[in-house]
Short mmCIF file of C-alpha atoms in Angstrom, two decimals:
data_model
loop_
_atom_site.label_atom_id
_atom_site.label_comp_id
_atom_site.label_asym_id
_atom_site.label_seq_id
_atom_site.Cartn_x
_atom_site.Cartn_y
_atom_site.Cartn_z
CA UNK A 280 25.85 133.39 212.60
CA UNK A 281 24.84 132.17 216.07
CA UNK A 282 22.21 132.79 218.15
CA UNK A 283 18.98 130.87 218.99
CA UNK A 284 17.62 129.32 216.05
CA UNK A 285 13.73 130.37 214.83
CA UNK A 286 10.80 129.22 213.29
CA UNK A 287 11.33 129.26 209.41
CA UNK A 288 14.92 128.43 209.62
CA UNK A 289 17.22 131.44 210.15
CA UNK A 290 18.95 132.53 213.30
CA UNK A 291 19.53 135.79 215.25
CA UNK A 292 23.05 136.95 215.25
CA UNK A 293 24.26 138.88 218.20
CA UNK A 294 23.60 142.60 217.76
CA UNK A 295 21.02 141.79 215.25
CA UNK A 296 23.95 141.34 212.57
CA UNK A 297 24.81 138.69 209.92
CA UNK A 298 27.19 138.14 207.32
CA UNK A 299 28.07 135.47 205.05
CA UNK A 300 27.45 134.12 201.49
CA UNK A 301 24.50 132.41 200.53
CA UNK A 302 24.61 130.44 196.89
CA UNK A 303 22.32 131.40 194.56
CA UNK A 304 18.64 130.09 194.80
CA UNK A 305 15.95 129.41 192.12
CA UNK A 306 13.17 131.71 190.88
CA UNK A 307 9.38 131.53 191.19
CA UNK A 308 7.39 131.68 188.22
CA UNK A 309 5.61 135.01 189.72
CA UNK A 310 6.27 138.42 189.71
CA UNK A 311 6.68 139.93 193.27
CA UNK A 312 5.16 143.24 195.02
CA UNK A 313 8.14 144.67 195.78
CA UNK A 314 9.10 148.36 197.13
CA UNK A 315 11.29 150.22 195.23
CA UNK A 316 14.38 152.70 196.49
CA UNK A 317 17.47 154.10 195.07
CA UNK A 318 20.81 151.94 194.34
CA UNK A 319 23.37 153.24 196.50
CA UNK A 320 27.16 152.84 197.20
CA UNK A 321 26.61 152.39 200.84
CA UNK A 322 29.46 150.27 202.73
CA UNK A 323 29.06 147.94 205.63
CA UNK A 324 32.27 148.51 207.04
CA UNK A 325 35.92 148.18 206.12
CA UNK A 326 39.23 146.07 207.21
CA UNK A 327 42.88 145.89 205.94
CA UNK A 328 44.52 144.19 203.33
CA UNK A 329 43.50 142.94 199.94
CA UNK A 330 40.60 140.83 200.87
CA UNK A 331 39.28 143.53 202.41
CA UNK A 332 39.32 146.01 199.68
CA UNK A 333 37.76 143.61 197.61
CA UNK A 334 34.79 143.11 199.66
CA UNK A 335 34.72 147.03 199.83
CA UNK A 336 34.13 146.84 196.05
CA UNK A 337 31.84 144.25 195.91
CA UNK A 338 29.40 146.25 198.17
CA UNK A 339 30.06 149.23 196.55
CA UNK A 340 28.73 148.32 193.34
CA UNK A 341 25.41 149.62 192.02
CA UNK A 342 23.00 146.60 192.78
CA UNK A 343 22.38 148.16 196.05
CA UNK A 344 20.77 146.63 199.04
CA UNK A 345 17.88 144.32 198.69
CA UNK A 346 15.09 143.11 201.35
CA UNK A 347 13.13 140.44 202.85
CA UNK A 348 10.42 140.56 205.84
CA UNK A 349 8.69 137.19 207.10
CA UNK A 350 6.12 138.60 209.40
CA UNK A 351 5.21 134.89 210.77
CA UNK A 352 2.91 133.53 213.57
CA UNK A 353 6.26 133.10 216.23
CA UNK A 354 8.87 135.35 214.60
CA UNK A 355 9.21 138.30 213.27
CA UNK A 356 12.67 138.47 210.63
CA UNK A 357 14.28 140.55 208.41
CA UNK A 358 17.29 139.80 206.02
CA UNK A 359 18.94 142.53 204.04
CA UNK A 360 22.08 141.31 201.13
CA UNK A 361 23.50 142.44 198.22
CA UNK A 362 24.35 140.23 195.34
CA UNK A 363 27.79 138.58 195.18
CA UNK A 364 29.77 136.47 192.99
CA UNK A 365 28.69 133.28 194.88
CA UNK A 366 25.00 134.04 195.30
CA UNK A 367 24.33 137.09 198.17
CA UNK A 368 25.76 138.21 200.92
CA UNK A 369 24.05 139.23 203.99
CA UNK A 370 24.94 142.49 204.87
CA UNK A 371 22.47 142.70 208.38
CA UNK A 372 19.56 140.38 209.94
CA UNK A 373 16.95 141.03 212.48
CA UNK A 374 15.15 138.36 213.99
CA UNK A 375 12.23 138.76 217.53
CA UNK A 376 9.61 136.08 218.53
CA UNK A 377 6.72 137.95 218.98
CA UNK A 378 4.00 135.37 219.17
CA UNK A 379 1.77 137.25 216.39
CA UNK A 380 -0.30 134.41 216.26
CA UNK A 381 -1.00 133.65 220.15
CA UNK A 382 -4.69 132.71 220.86
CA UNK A 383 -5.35 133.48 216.99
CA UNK A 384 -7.10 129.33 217.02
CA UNK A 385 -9.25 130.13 220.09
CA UNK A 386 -10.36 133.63 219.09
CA UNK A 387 -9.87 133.82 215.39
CA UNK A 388 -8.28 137.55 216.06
CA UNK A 389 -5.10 138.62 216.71
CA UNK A 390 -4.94 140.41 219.99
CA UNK A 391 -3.73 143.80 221.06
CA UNK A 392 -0.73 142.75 223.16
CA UNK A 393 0.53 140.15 220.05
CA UNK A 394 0.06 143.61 217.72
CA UNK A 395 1.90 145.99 220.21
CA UNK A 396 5.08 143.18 220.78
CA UNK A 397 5.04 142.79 216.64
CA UNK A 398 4.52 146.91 215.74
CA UNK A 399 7.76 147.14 218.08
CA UNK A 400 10.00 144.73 216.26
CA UNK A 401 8.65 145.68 213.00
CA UNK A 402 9.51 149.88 214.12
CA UNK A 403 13.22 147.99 214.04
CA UNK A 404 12.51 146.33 210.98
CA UNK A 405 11.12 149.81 209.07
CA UNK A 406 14.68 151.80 210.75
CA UNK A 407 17.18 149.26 209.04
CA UNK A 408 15.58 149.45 205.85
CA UNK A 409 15.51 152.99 205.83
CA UNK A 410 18.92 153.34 206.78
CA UNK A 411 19.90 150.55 204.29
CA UNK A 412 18.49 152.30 201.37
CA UNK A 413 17.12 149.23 200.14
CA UNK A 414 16.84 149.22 196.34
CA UNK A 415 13.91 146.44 196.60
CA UNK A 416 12.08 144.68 199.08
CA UNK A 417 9.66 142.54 199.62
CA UNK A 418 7.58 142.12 202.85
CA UNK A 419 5.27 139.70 203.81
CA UNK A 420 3.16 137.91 206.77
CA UNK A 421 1.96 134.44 206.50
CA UNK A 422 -0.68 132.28 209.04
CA UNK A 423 -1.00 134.33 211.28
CA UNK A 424 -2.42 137.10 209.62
CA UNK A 425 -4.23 135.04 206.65
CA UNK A 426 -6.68 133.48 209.02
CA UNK A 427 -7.19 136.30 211.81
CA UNK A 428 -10.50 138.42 211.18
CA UNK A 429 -8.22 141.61 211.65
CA UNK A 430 -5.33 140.18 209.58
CA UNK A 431 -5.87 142.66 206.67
CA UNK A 432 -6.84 145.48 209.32
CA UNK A 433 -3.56 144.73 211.32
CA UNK A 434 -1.38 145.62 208.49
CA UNK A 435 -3.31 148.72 207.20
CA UNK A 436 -2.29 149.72 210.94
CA UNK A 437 1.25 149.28 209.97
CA UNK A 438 1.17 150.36 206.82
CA UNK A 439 -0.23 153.54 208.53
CA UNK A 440 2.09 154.57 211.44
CA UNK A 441 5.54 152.85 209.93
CA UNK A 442 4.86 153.00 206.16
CA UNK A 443 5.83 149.26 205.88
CA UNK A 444 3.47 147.49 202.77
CA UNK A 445 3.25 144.27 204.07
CA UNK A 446 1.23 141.51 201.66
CA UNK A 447 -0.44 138.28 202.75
CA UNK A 448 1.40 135.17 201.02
CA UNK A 449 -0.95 132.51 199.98
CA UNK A 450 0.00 129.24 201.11
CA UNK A 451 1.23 127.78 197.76
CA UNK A 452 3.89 131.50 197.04
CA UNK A 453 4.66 130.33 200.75
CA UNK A 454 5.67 126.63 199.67
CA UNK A 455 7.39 127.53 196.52
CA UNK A 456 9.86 130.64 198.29
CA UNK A 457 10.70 127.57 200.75
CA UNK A 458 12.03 125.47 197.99
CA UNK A 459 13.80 128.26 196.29
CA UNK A 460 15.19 129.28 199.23
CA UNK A 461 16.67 125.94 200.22
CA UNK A 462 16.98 124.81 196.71
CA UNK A 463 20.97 124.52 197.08
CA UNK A 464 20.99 122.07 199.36
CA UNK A 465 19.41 119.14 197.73
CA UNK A 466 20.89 116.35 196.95
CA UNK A 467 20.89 116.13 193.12
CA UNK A 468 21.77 112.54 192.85
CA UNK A 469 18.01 111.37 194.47
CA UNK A 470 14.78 110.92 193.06
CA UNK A 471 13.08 112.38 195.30
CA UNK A 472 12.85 115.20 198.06
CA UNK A 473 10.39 115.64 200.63
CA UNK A 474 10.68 119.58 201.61
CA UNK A 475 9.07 120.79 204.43
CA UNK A 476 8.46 123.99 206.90
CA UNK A 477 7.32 123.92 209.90
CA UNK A 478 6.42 127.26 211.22
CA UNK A 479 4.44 128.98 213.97
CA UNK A 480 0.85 128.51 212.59
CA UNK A 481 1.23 126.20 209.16
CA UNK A 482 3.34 123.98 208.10
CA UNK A 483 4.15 123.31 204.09
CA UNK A 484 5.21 120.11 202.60
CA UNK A 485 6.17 120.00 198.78
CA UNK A 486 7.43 116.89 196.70
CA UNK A 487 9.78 117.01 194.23
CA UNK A 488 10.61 115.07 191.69
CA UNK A 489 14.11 115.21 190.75
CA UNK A 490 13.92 112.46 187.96
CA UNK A 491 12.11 115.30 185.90
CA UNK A 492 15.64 116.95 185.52
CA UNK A 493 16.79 114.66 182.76
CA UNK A 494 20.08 115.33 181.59
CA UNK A 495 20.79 117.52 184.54
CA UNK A 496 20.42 115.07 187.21
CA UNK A 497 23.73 115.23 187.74
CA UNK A 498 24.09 119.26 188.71
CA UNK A 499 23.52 121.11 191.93
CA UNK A 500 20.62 123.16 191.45
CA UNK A 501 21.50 127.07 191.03
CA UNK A 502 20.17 129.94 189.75
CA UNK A 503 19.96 128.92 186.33
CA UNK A 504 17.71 125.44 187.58
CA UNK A 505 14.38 125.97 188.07
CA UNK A 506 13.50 123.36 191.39
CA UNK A 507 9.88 124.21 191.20
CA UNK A 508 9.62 122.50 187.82
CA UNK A 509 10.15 119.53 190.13
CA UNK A 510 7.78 119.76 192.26
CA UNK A 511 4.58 117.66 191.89
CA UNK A 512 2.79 118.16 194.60
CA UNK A 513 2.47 120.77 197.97
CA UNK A 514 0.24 120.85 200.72
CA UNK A 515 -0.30 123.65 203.59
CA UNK A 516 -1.63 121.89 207.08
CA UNK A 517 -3.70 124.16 209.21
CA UNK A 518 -1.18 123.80 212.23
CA UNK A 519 1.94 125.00 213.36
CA UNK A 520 3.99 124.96 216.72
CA UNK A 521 2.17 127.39 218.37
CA UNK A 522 -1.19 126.46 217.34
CA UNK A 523 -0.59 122.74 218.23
CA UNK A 524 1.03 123.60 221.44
CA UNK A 525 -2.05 126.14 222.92
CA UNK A 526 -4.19 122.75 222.09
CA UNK A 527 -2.31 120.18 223.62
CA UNK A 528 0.09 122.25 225.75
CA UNK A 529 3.57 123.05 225.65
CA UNK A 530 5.21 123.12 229.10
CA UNK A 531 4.58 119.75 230.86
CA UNK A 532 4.13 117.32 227.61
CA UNK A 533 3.73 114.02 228.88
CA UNK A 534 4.24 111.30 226.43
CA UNK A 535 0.36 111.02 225.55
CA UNK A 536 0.43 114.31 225.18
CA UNK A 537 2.54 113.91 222.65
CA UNK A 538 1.37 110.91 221.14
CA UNK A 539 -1.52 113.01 220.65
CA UNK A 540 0.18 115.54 218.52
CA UNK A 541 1.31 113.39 216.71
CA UNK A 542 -1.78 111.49 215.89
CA UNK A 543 -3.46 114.95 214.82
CA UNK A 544 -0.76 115.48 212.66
CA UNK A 545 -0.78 112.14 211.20
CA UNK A 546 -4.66 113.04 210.41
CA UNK A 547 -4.26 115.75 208.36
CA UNK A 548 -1.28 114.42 206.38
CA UNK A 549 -3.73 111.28 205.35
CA UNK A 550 -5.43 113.47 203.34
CA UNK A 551 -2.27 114.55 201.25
CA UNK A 552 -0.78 110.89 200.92
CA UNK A 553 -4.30 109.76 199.61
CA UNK A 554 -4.24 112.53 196.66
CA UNK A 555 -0.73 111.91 195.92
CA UNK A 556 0.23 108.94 196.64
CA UNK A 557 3.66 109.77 197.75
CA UNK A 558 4.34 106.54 199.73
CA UNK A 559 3.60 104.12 196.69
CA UNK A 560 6.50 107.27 194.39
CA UNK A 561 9.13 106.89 196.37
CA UNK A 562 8.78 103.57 197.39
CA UNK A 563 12.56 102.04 196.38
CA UNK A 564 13.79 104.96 195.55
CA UNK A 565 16.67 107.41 196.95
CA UNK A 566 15.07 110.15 198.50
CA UNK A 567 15.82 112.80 201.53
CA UNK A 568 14.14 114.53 203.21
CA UNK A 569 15.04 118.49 203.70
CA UNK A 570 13.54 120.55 206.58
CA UNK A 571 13.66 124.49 206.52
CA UNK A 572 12.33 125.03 210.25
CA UNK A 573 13.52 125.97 213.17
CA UNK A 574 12.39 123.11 214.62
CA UNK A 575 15.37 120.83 212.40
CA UNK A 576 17.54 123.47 213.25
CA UNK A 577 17.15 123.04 217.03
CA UNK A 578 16.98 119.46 216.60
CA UNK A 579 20.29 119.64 214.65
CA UNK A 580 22.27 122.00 216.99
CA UNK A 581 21.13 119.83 220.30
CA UNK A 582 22.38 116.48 218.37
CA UNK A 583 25.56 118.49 217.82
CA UNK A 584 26.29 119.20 221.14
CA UNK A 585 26.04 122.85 220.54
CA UNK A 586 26.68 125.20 223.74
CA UNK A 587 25.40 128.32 221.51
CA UNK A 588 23.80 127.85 218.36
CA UNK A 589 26.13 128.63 215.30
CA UNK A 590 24.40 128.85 211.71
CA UNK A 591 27.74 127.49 210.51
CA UNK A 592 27.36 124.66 211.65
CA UNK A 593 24.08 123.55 211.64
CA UNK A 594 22.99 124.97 207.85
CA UNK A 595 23.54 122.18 205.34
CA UNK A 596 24.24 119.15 208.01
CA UNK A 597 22.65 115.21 207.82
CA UNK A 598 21.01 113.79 210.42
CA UNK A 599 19.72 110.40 210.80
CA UNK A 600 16.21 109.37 211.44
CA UNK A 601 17.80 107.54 214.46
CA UNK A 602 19.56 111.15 215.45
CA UNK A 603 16.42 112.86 215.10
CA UNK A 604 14.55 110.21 217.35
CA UNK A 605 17.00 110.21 220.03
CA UNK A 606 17.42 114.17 220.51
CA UNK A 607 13.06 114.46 220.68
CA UNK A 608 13.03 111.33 222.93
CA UNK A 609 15.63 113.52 225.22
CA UNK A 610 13.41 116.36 225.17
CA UNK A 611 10.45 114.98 226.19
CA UNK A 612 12.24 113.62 229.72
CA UNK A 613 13.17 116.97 230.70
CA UNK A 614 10.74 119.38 232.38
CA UNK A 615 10.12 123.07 230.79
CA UNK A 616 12.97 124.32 233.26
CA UNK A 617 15.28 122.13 231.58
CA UNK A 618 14.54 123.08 228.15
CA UNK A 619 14.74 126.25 228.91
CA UNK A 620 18.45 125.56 230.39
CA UNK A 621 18.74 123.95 227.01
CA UNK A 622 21.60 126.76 224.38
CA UNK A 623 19.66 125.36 221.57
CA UNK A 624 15.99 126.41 223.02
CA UNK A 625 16.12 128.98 225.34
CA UNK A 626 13.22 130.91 227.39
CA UNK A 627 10.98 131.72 224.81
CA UNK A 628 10.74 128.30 222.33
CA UNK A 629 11.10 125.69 225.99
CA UNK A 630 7.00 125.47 225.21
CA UNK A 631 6.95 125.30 221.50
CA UNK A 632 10.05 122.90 220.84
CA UNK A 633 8.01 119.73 221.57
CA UNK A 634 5.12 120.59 219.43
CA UNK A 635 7.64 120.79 216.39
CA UNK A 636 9.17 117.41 217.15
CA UNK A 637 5.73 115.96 217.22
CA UNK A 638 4.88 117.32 213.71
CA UNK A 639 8.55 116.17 212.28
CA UNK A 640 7.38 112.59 214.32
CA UNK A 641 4.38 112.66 212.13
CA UNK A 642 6.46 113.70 209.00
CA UNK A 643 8.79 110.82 209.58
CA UNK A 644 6.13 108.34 210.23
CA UNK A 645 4.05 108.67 207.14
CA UNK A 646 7.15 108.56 204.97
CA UNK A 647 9.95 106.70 206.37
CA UNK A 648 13.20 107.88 205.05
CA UNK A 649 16.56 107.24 206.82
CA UNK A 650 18.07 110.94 205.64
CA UNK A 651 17.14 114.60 206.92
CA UNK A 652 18.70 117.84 205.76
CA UNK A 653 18.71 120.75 207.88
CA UNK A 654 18.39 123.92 206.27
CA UNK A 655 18.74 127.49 208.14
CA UNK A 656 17.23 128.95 205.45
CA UNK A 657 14.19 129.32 203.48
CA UNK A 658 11.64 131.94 202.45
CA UNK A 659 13.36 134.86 203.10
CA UNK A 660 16.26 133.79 201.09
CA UNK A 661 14.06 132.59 198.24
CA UNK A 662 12.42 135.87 198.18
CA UNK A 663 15.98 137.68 198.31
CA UNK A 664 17.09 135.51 195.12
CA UNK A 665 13.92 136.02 193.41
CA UNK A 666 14.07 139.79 193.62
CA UNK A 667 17.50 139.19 192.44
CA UNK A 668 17.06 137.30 189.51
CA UNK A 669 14.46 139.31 188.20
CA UNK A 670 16.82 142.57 188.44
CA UNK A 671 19.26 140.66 186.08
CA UNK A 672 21.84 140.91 189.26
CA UNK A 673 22.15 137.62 190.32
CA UNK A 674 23.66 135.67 187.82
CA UNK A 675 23.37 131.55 187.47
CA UNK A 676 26.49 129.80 189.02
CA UNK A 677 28.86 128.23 186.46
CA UNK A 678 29.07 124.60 186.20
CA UNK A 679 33.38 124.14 186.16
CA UNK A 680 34.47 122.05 183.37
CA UNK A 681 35.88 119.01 183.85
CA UNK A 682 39.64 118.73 182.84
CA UNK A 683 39.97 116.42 179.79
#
């Protein structure tokens, strides 16, 4: 999948299209509002040959389509997949930055422009799920709309002229869809991993403990794992690319400027270090770090020399602490032009991009690790999986045996 990377870690394929298999994630110990449909045998298109028949079958099958909306504070994004043998398969994505959240920390209200850009992509949004004949979906809107004074009112508006039921996560559902949705890329073999999101107007940070797995410690997490029994403790900070970056500016970020984020960050991640102590846990131990945002994602495709950003590529990779240093250090000597000239970045994230480095600066700071994940993926696919399990159609992922 290529295309510029977003906030909350998945990427817009040309044409609004995506396809590929995603392993099977972990499910939440909730039940979900969901939207219910009828299964159908709908295909997604058709090739030659064997392999082509078979994937003919595998969509035809009764499951049907399911759904997933993030309506964020930068990004609006919708992912619609069937189950597979591996996990799902993405059968079509939409992705728009519509700034949803722009002026929300000056004003406290979501203005009319930031509705009219969002009702537009989500009128694109409410068309391919119709056409889809989505068996179950799920839809929901994060920051954004949990701390705007017309939040609630916003999506009674929608609700009312596209017939989309769109419900507010709280910040811990928020945290735990990130870790199921990224569950499959942790390193089983550490102690611990540091999990975190940065996204338009929050950002979430959840531990887990991977000792807790006993006997298992030695298993890639699937379906059948639950990751969130590992997790011991979560956080939600009030900030978020574009909330940091209307109070400390986004276009011409000096290296105070900067600094400054940083600091701010720093502040309000004191406050979960001193109730959980996170430094003194992982202290000697192996631990990673795994980041869901687009912000790792852009990091990740710039360090990779990327002239257009490929999902492929960049979903799964390592970077080094030292990688991670080097690409923001890049950054913050070019101008906004330059950014903008950057594949990776692009028009509309050249005033945001910094803001997210600052926040991973802080991240990286209060916990010194030398290993980052980057994941381009996260709630939507946790909410996909979850939907999933609880249908009884996505089945846990055999452990092969071991030849004797």
């Amino acid at each position: 999948m290529q295309g510029y990377p977003d906030e909350g870690g998945a990427s817009e394929a040309p044409d609004g299209m995506a396809s590929g298999e995603f392993p099977a994630g972990l499910s939440p110990q909730y039940s979900p509002i969901a939207q219910s449909g009828s299964p159908t045998a709908h295909s997604n298109g058709a090739g030659g040959g064997n392999v082509a028949a078979a994937q003919l079958a595998r969509d035809a099958r009764p499951e049907g389509v399911y759904g997933a909306l993030d309506l964020g504070t930068n990004n609006c994004r919708l992912l619609l997949a069937r189950p597979s043998r591996r996990g799902f398969r993405v059968v079509d994505a939409f992705s728009r930055i519509i700034r949803l959240g722009e002026g929300v920390s000056q004003t406290g209200r979501l203005s009319e422009p930031a509705m009219a850009r969002t009702l537009d992509a989500l009128k694109v949004c409410a068309a391919k799920l119709g056409r889809a004949k989505v068996r179950r979906s799920r839809l929901v809107a994060t920051e954004a709309c949990r701390v705007a004074e017309n939040g609630g009112e916003f999506l009674a508006r929608v609700r009312d002229k596209l017939g989309l039921e769109i419900e507010i996560l709280t910040r811990e559902v928020e945290a735990r869809l990130a870790v199921s949705g990224s569950a499959a890329l942790i390193d089983p073999t550490c102690d611990y991993v540091l999990v975190f999101d940065i996204g338009g107007g929050s950002s979430e940070l959840i531990l887990l403990d991977l000792t807790r797995r006993s006997r298992q410690r030695d298993r890639r997490f699937a379906g059948r794992l639950d990751a969130q029994h590992c997790m011991v403790a979560w956080t939600s900070l009030p900030i978020g690319v574009v909330t940091l970056a209307e109070r400390f500016g986004g276009r011409h970020v000096a290296p105070e400027d900067f600094e400054a984020m940083v600091a701010e960050t720093v502040r309000l991640l004191r406050d979960f270090e001193a109730q959980h102590s996170v430094a003194e846990r992982t202290a000697g131990r192996r631990m990673h770090m795994l980041g869901t945002s687009g912000t790792v994602t852009t990091v990740a495709g710039i360090q990779l020399g990327l002239t257009r950003y490929d999902r492929n590529r960049v979903d799964g990779c390592w970077l080094s602490v030292g990688d991670v240093r080097g690409v923001t250090t890049d950054l913050l000597g070019r101008s906004y032009e330059q950014r903008i000239a950057e594949p990776c970045i692009g028009r509309d994230r050249a005033d945001l991009v910094l803001a997210g480095c600052a926040i991973l600066e802080a991240i990286l700071r209060m916990w010194p690790c030398e290993r980052l994940r980057v994941a381009d993926r996260g709630l939507r696919e946790g909410i996909l999986t979850t939907l999933m399990v609880e249908d009884g159609v996505l089945l846990p992922v055999r452990r092969r045996r071991r030849p004797a």
